[in-house]
Short mmCIF file of C-alpha atoms in Angstrom, two decimals:
data_model
loop_
_atom_site.label_atom_id
_atom_site.label_comp_id
_atom_site.label_asym_id
_atom_site.label_seq_id
_atom_site.Cartn_x
_atom_site.Cartn_y
_atom_site.Cartn_z
CA UNK A 29 0.00 0.00 0.00
CA UNK A 30 1.13 3.55 -0.71
CA UNK A 31 1.57 5.79 2.33
CA UNK A 32 -1.43 7.87 1.21
CA UNK A 33 -3.60 4.77 1.47
CA UNK A 34 -2.47 3.88 5.00
CA UNK A 35 -3.56 6.99 6.91
CA UNK A 36 -6.65 9.17 7.05
CA UNK A 37 -5.84 12.81 7.84
CA UNK A 38 -8.46 15.27 9.05
CA UNK A 39 -7.83 18.85 10.14
CA UNK A 40 -9.70 21.83 11.52
CA UNK A 41 -9.76 25.02 9.49
CA UNK A 42 -6.87 26.78 11.23
CA UNK A 43 -4.70 23.64 11.19
CA UNK A 44 -5.37 23.06 7.51
CA UNK A 45 -4.30 26.62 6.64
CA UNK A 46 -1.11 26.25 8.69
CA UNK A 47 -0.19 22.98 6.96
CA UNK A 48 -0.79 24.47 3.52
CA UNK A 49 1.30 27.54 4.36
CA UNK A 50 4.21 25.98 6.25
CA UNK A 51 3.86 22.20 6.16
CA UNK A 52 3.48 20.01 9.22
CA UNK A 53 6.28 20.99 11.58
CA UNK A 54 6.87 19.25 14.95
CA UNK A 55 7.76 22.57 16.56
CA UNK A 56 4.18 23.76 15.96
CA UNK A 57 2.66 20.95 18.06
CA UNK A 58 1.70 22.11 21.56
CA UNK A 59 -0.74 19.40 22.69
CA UNK A 60 -1.42 15.72 22.01
CA UNK A 61 -4.72 14.04 23.07
CA UNK A 62 -4.99 10.31 23.78
CA UNK A 63 -8.40 8.66 23.65
CA UNK A 64 -9.84 5.90 25.80
CA UNK A 65 -10.49 2.71 23.87
CA UNK A 66 -8.64 -0.18 25.47
CA UNK A 67 -6.79 -2.52 23.13
CA UNK A 68 -7.59 -0.39 20.07
CA UNK A 69 -4.56 1.70 21.03
CA UNK A 70 -2.32 -1.33 20.36
CA UNK A 71 -3.32 -1.00 16.72
CA UNK A 72 -1.62 2.41 16.49
CA UNK A 73 1.48 1.45 18.51
CA UNK A 74 3.80 2.03 15.55
CA UNK A 75 2.30 5.48 15.01
CA UNK A 76 2.98 6.34 18.66
CA UNK A 77 6.58 5.18 18.41
CA UNK A 78 7.19 7.28 15.30
CA UNK A 79 5.66 10.40 16.86
CA UNK A 80 7.13 10.18 20.35
CA UNK A 81 10.32 8.30 19.56
CA UNK A 82 11.43 10.27 16.51
CA UNK A 83 9.30 13.13 15.23
CA UNK A 84 8.45 15.26 18.28
CA UNK A 85 11.95 14.92 19.84
CA UNK A 86 13.38 16.43 16.64
CA UNK A 87 11.93 19.81 17.73
CA UNK A 88 12.15 19.97 21.54
CA UNK A 89 9.65 22.14 23.39
CA UNK A 90 7.17 21.77 26.23
CA UNK A 91 4.09 19.84 25.09
CA UNK A 92 0.92 18.86 26.93
CA UNK A 93 -0.23 15.23 26.80
CA UNK A 94 -3.88 14.80 27.78
CA UNK A 95 -5.14 11.22 28.09
CA UNK A 96 -8.04 9.16 29.36
CA UNK A 97 -7.78 5.46 30.21
CA UNK A 98 -5.31 3.74 27.86
CA UNK A 99 -4.50 7.15 26.38
CA UNK A 100 -3.14 8.23 29.77
CA UNK A 101 -1.16 4.99 30.13
CA UNK A 102 0.39 5.42 26.67
CA UNK A 103 1.37 8.97 27.47
CA UNK A 104 2.89 8.09 30.82
CA UNK A 105 5.17 5.71 28.90
CA UNK A 106 5.91 8.43 26.34
CA UNK A 107 7.12 10.74 29.14
CA UNK A 108 10.00 8.39 29.98
CA UNK A 109 13.42 9.21 28.49
CA UNK A 110 13.43 6.37 25.94
CA UNK A 111 9.88 6.81 24.71
CA UNK A 112 10.10 4.31 21.85
CA UNK A 113 11.29 1.50 24.11
CA UNK A 114 8.81 2.39 26.88
CA UNK A 115 5.87 2.41 24.46
CA UNK A 116 6.95 -0.96 23.06
CA UNK A 117 7.13 -2.39 26.60
CA UNK A 118 3.68 -1.00 27.36
CA UNK A 119 2.25 -2.72 24.27
CA UNK A 120 4.00 -5.98 25.23
CA UNK A 121 2.64 -6.02 28.77
CA UNK A 122 -0.87 -5.01 27.72
CA UNK A 123 -0.91 -7.82 25.15
CA UNK A 124 0.30 -10.35 27.73
CA UNK A 125 -2.75 -9.90 29.98
CA UNK A 126 -4.46 -13.17 30.82
CA UNK A 127 -7.60 -13.74 32.87
CA UNK A 128 -9.44 -16.84 34.06
CA UNK A 129 -13.02 -17.33 32.93
CA UNK A 130 -15.46 -15.12 34.85
CA UNK A 131 -12.71 -12.98 36.33
CA UNK A 132 -14.44 -10.37 38.49
CA UNK A 133 -13.65 -6.67 38.95
CA UNK A 134 -11.38 -7.36 41.95
CA UNK A 135 -9.19 -9.73 39.92
CA UNK A 136 -8.99 -7.41 36.90
CA UNK A 137 -8.22 -4.43 39.15
CA UNK A 138 -5.40 -6.34 40.84
CA UNK A 139 -3.92 -7.23 37.45
CA UNK A 140 -4.11 -3.60 36.32
CA UNK A 141 -2.31 -2.45 39.48
CA UNK A 142 0.46 -4.99 38.87
CA UNK A 143 0.86 -3.84 35.27
CA UNK A 144 1.15 -0.20 36.34
CA UNK A 145 3.78 -1.11 38.91
CA UNK A 146 5.77 -3.11 36.38
CA UNK A 147 5.61 -0.27 33.87
CA UNK A 148 6.14 2.75 36.09
CA UNK A 149 7.12 1.60 39.60
CA UNK A 150 10.09 3.64 40.79
CA UNK A 151 9.98 5.87 37.69
CA UNK A 152 7.21 8.22 38.77
CA UNK A 153 9.56 11.15 39.30
CA UNK A 154 11.02 10.73 35.79
CA UNK A 155 7.54 11.01 34.30
CA UNK A 156 6.41 13.90 36.49
CA UNK A 157 9.60 15.90 35.92
CA UNK A 158 9.83 15.37 32.15
CA UNK A 159 11.39 18.42 30.51
CA UNK A 160 9.52 17.76 27.26
CA UNK A 161 6.04 16.84 28.43
CA UNK A 162 3.31 17.80 30.86
CA UNK A 163 1.11 14.76 31.61
CA UNK A 164 -2.59 15.25 32.37
CA UNK A 165 -4.78 12.26 33.30
CA UNK A 166 -8.57 12.36 32.99
CA UNK A 167 -10.91 10.41 35.27
CA UNK A 168 -14.42 10.97 36.60
CA UNK A 169 -15.71 11.23 40.15
CA UNK A 170 -18.98 9.42 40.70
CA UNK A 171 -22.15 11.18 41.85
CA UNK A 172 -25.42 9.76 43.12
CA UNK A 173 -25.42 5.94 42.88
CA UNK A 174 -21.94 6.03 41.28
CA UNK A 175 -20.53 7.78 44.36
CA UNK A 176 -19.91 4.30 45.78
CA UNK A 177 -18.95 0.97 44.31
CA UNK A 178 -21.08 -2.01 45.28
CA UNK A 179 -22.70 -5.05 43.77
CA UNK A 180 -26.00 -3.18 43.48
CA UNK A 181 -25.29 0.55 43.20
CA UNK A 182 -22.72 0.33 40.40
CA UNK A 183 -24.87 -1.44 37.75
CA UNK A 184 -27.93 0.54 38.83
CA UNK A 185 -26.06 3.86 38.66
CA UNK A 186 -24.38 3.06 35.37
CA UNK A 187 -27.71 2.07 33.84
CA UNK A 188 -29.30 5.32 34.98
CA UNK A 189 -26.33 7.27 33.64
CA UNK A 190 -26.74 5.63 30.23
CA UNK A 191 -30.43 6.56 30.11
CA UNK A 192 -29.68 10.13 31.18
CA UNK A 193 -26.94 10.44 28.56
CA UNK A 194 -29.27 9.18 25.83
CA UNK A 195 -31.65 12.02 26.70
CA UNK A 196 -28.81 14.55 26.45
CA UNK A 197 -25.09 14.60 27.20
CA UNK A 198 -25.57 17.39 29.74
CA UNK A 199 -27.70 15.03 31.86
CA UNK A 200 -24.73 12.68 32.33
CA UNK A 201 -23.24 15.43 34.51
CA UNK A 202 -25.74 14.43 37.22
CA UNK A 203 -23.83 11.15 37.60
CA UNK A 204 -20.16 12.06 37.09
CA UNK A 205 -17.81 15.00 37.53
CA UNK A 206 -14.62 15.38 35.50
CA UNK A 207 -11.30 15.05 37.37
CA UNK A 208 -8.16 16.38 35.71
CA UNK A 209 -5.03 15.05 37.43
CA UNK A 210 -2.61 17.55 35.93
CA UNK A 211 1.12 18.12 35.87
CA UNK A 212 1.91 20.01 39.06
CA UNK A 213 3.95 22.58 37.12
CA UNK A 214 1.19 23.62 34.74
CA UNK A 215 -2.48 22.98 34.04
CA UNK A 216 -3.53 21.91 30.55
CA UNK A 217 -4.08 24.92 28.29
CA UNK A 218 -7.81 24.27 27.88
CA UNK A 219 -8.07 24.31 31.60
CA UNK A 220 -10.62 26.22 33.48
CA UNK A 221 -13.80 24.93 35.01
CA UNK A 222 -17.07 25.67 33.28
CA UNK A 223 -16.33 24.90 29.62
CA UNK A 224 -19.14 22.32 29.50
CA UNK A 225 -21.84 20.80 31.71
CA UNK A 226 -19.43 18.72 33.82
CA UNK A 227 -18.15 20.13 37.07
CA UNK A 228 -14.36 19.80 36.83
CA UNK A 229 -11.86 19.17 39.64
CA UNK A 230 -8.20 20.03 39.04
CA UNK A 231 -5.81 17.91 41.11
CA UNK A 232 -1.99 18.11 40.85
CA UNK A 233 -0.34 14.82 39.94
CA UNK A 234 2.26 13.62 42.43
CA UNK A 235 4.18 10.45 43.23
CA UNK A 236 1.53 9.84 45.92
CA UNK A 237 -1.51 9.80 43.63
CA UNK A 238 0.10 8.89 40.29
CA UNK A 239 -0.80 5.18 40.24
CA UNK A 240 -4.28 5.71 41.67
CA UNK A 241 -5.05 8.37 39.07
CA UNK A 242 -3.91 6.13 36.19
CA UNK A 243 -5.87 3.19 37.59
CA UNK A 244 -9.00 5.30 38.05
CA UNK A 245 -8.69 6.65 34.53
CA UNK A 246 -9.12 3.09 33.20
CA UNK A 247 -11.64 1.77 35.76
CA UNK A 248 -14.63 0.83 33.61
CA UNK A 249 -17.65 0.23 35.87
CA UNK A 250 -18.51 -3.48 36.18
CA UNK A 251 -15.13 -4.44 34.67
CA UNK A 252 -12.79 -2.89 37.26
CA UNK A 253 -13.43 -1.60 40.75
CA UNK A 254 -13.83 2.12 41.33
CA UNK A 255 -10.85 3.81 43.00
CA UNK A 256 -11.83 5.44 46.31
CA UNK A 257 -10.42 8.55 47.95
CA UNK A 258 -7.41 9.39 45.78
CA UNK A 259 -4.78 11.41 47.64
CA UNK A 260 -5.10 15.19 47.20
CA UNK A 261 -8.43 14.80 45.37
CA UNK A 262 -11.95 15.34 46.74
CA UNK A 263 -13.27 12.31 48.61
CA UNK A 264 -15.25 9.87 46.55
CA UNK A 265 -15.01 7.00 44.08
CA UNK A 266 -13.28 7.59 40.75
CA UNK A 267 -13.98 5.85 37.46
CA UNK A 268 -12.84 5.63 33.84
CA UNK A 269 -12.23 9.06 32.31
CA UNK A 270 -13.72 7.82 29.04
CA UNK A 271 -17.22 7.90 30.55
CA UNK A 272 -17.22 11.68 30.09
CA UNK A 273 -14.25 12.09 27.73
CA UNK A 274 -14.05 9.01 25.51
CA UNK A 275 -12.32 10.70 22.57
CA UNK A 276 -11.57 13.94 24.42
CA UNK A 277 -13.72 16.62 22.80
CA UNK A 278 -12.13 19.52 24.67
CA UNK A 279 -11.58 23.27 23.93
CA UNK A 280 -8.31 22.76 22.09
CA UNK A 281 -8.64 26.15 20.41
CA UNK A 282 -7.32 27.66 23.66
CA UNK A 283 -3.95 26.02 23.04
CA UNK A 284 -1.29 28.13 21.35
CA UNK A 285 -0.12 25.84 18.59
CA UNK A 286 -1.35 22.78 16.74
CA UNK A 287 -2.99 19.80 18.40
CA UNK A 288 -1.75 16.51 16.92
CA UNK A 289 -4.23 13.72 17.56
CA UNK A 290 -2.97 10.16 16.83
CA UNK A 291 -6.27 8.29 16.95
CA UNK A 292 -7.62 4.87 16.09
CA UNK A 293 -10.63 6.24 14.17
CA UNK A 294 -11.29 9.33 12.09
CA UNK A 295 -14.20 10.55 14.20
CA UNK A 296 -14.31 12.02 17.70
CA UNK A 297 -17.04 10.59 19.95
CA UNK A 298 -17.48 12.80 23.03
CA UNK A 299 -18.36 10.18 25.70
CA UNK A 300 -18.14 6.40 26.05
CA UNK A 301 -21.93 6.15 26.26
CA UNK A 302 -22.22 8.03 22.94
CA UNK A 303 -20.72 5.17 20.92
CA UNK A 304 -24.13 3.92 19.84
CA UNK A 305 -25.46 7.43 19.15
CA UNK A 306 -24.13 8.32 15.67
CA UNK A 307 -25.39 11.91 15.91
CA UNK A 308 -23.04 12.53 18.88
CA UNK A 309 -19.97 13.54 16.90
CA UNK A 310 -17.59 16.34 17.87
CA UNK A 311 -17.65 19.39 15.62
CA UNK A 312 -17.12 23.11 15.84
CA UNK A 313 -14.61 25.75 16.88
CA UNK A 314 -12.90 23.61 19.55
CA UNK A 315 -11.32 21.54 16.77
CA UNK A 316 -9.99 24.43 14.64
CA UNK A 317 -6.31 23.70 15.37
CA UNK A 318 -6.55 19.88 15.50
CA UNK A 319 -4.78 17.53 13.08
CA UNK A 320 -6.24 14.03 13.47
CA UNK A 321 -4.23 11.09 12.12
CA UNK A 322 -5.89 7.65 11.99
CA UNK A 323 -5.64 4.31 10.17
CA UNK A 324 -7.48 4.35 6.84
CA UNK A 325 -10.30 1.97 5.95
CA UNK A 326 -7.99 0.38 3.37
CA UNK A 327 -5.37 -0.25 6.05
CA UNK A 328 -7.93 -1.74 8.45
CA UNK A 329 -9.32 -4.04 5.77
CA UNK A 330 -5.90 -5.68 5.40
CA UNK A 331 -5.39 -6.35 9.11
CA UNK A 332 -5.93 -9.78 10.66
CA UNK A 333 -9.71 -10.00 11.18
CA UNK A 334 -10.09 -6.68 9.33
CA UNK A 335 -10.05 -4.51 12.44
CA UNK A 336 -7.93 -3.15 15.27
CA UNK A 337 -7.61 -5.15 18.50
CA UNK A 338 -10.39 -4.50 21.01
CA UNK A 339 -11.40 -5.39 24.54
CA UNK A 340 -14.08 -7.71 23.09
CA UNK A 341 -11.26 -9.97 21.90
CA UNK A 342 -10.97 -11.31 25.45
CA UNK A 343 -14.42 -12.86 24.95
CA UNK A 344 -13.84 -13.84 21.31
CA UNK A 345 -10.67 -15.70 22.27
CA UNK A 346 -11.94 -17.03 25.61
CA UNK A 347 -9.80 -20.03 26.49
CA UNK A 348 -7.31 -19.20 23.74
CA UNK A 349 -5.01 -16.52 25.16
CA UNK A 350 -2.23 -17.62 22.82
CA UNK A 351 -4.48 -16.97 19.80
CA UNK A 352 -5.51 -13.52 21.04
CA UNK A 353 -1.92 -12.56 21.83
CA UNK A 354 -0.75 -13.69 18.39
CA UNK A 355 -3.51 -11.62 16.75
CA UNK A 356 -2.64 -8.54 18.80
CA UNK A 357 1.09 -8.91 18.13
CA UNK A 358 0.38 -9.13 14.40
CA UNK A 359 -1.65 -5.92 14.57
CA UNK A 360 1.14 -4.19 16.52
CA UNK A 361 3.72 -5.29 13.93
CA UNK A 362 1.52 -4.04 11.09
CA UNK A 363 1.21 -0.66 12.83
CA UNK A 364 4.82 0.13 11.93
CA UNK A 365 3.38 1.03 8.52
CA UNK A 366 1.31 3.75 10.19
CA UNK A 367 4.44 5.25 11.70
CA UNK A 368 6.30 5.12 8.39
CA UNK A 369 3.38 6.75 6.58
CA UNK A 370 3.16 9.50 9.21
CA UNK A 371 6.85 10.38 8.84
CA UNK A 372 6.32 10.53 5.07
CA UNK A 373 3.30 12.80 5.61
CA UNK A 374 5.35 15.11 7.81
CA UNK A 375 8.06 15.37 5.13
CA UNK A 376 5.63 16.11 2.29
CA UNK A 377 2.04 16.84 3.47
CA UNK A 378 1.09 18.07 0.00
CA UNK A 379 1.01 14.47 -1.21
CA UNK A 380 -1.70 13.50 1.27
CA UNK A 381 -5.39 14.33 0.95
CA UNK A 382 -6.49 16.19 4.10
CA UNK A 383 -10.20 16.07 4.90
CA UNK A 384 -12.14 18.56 7.05
CA UNK A 385 -12.59 17.64 10.70
#
């Protein structure tokens, strides 16, 4: 496949003008978002390695990394000095997960804690003091029935939240509040409370709350346990940041510079509960300076099983961990083509069709 057939590029109006005038320069990039989405992120591992291991370091500057769930985990790895190696190790460990049949939230939560410790244990200060990056981790704080985690209140509260969200995204704010665990040196540039319906808490990241914040950011209700009473944050139970910010539709236009979005799809879905609501698609002025880079449909069609890895593969390959791991490793290996195509795009963006975002 030609590089132009591997990637889909979408850009907001301001970003498109900048690319046409001056090309796509790493020094222009001020912020990088990372979506929730579980194992889908493995399918763009090669794109991450090209961006964080080669392209962005070629033009050093302070950049903000804003992630929810696996997006936050990827970006914590990218903050380490050898980003390419750290991202590869993250993909390896995520792929190697293995669970017994009917593993409950306590078991899955314990495994996630162990993975975080293996990835980042003893290296928290390196991540939090990165000269190149400011890491910001998104989670949500439960309200109402989601303010606690129990056998009864969690499914009841999550069901009510889904119904409320279907009626209107603003109604979801009755069940969750956004929590931004931000680099202690600097808040994210979009950052001030009140930019949407969700009450937002800003909590400085520290070595004390680093692991709890990352765990909470990926704690899908009914799959993992909620994380209670995170140090330095308001009391309460914290859940997956993707509930409110699945693909991170945030006011990026407040950032001075371009926003480079390595994503696993070419659309931005605001919240996790919006996945089945096709009319809930991010648009508007917030995306004016965003450049979204995603695998093309042609690329996906040639992958094993014709799609990126996903969390549902645990069920598809139940009892066959070796088969699932082989499939995921094949998708990771194929993703090197995404990285190669991106570097070619950066050298000569005029050769690539860029669609409106």
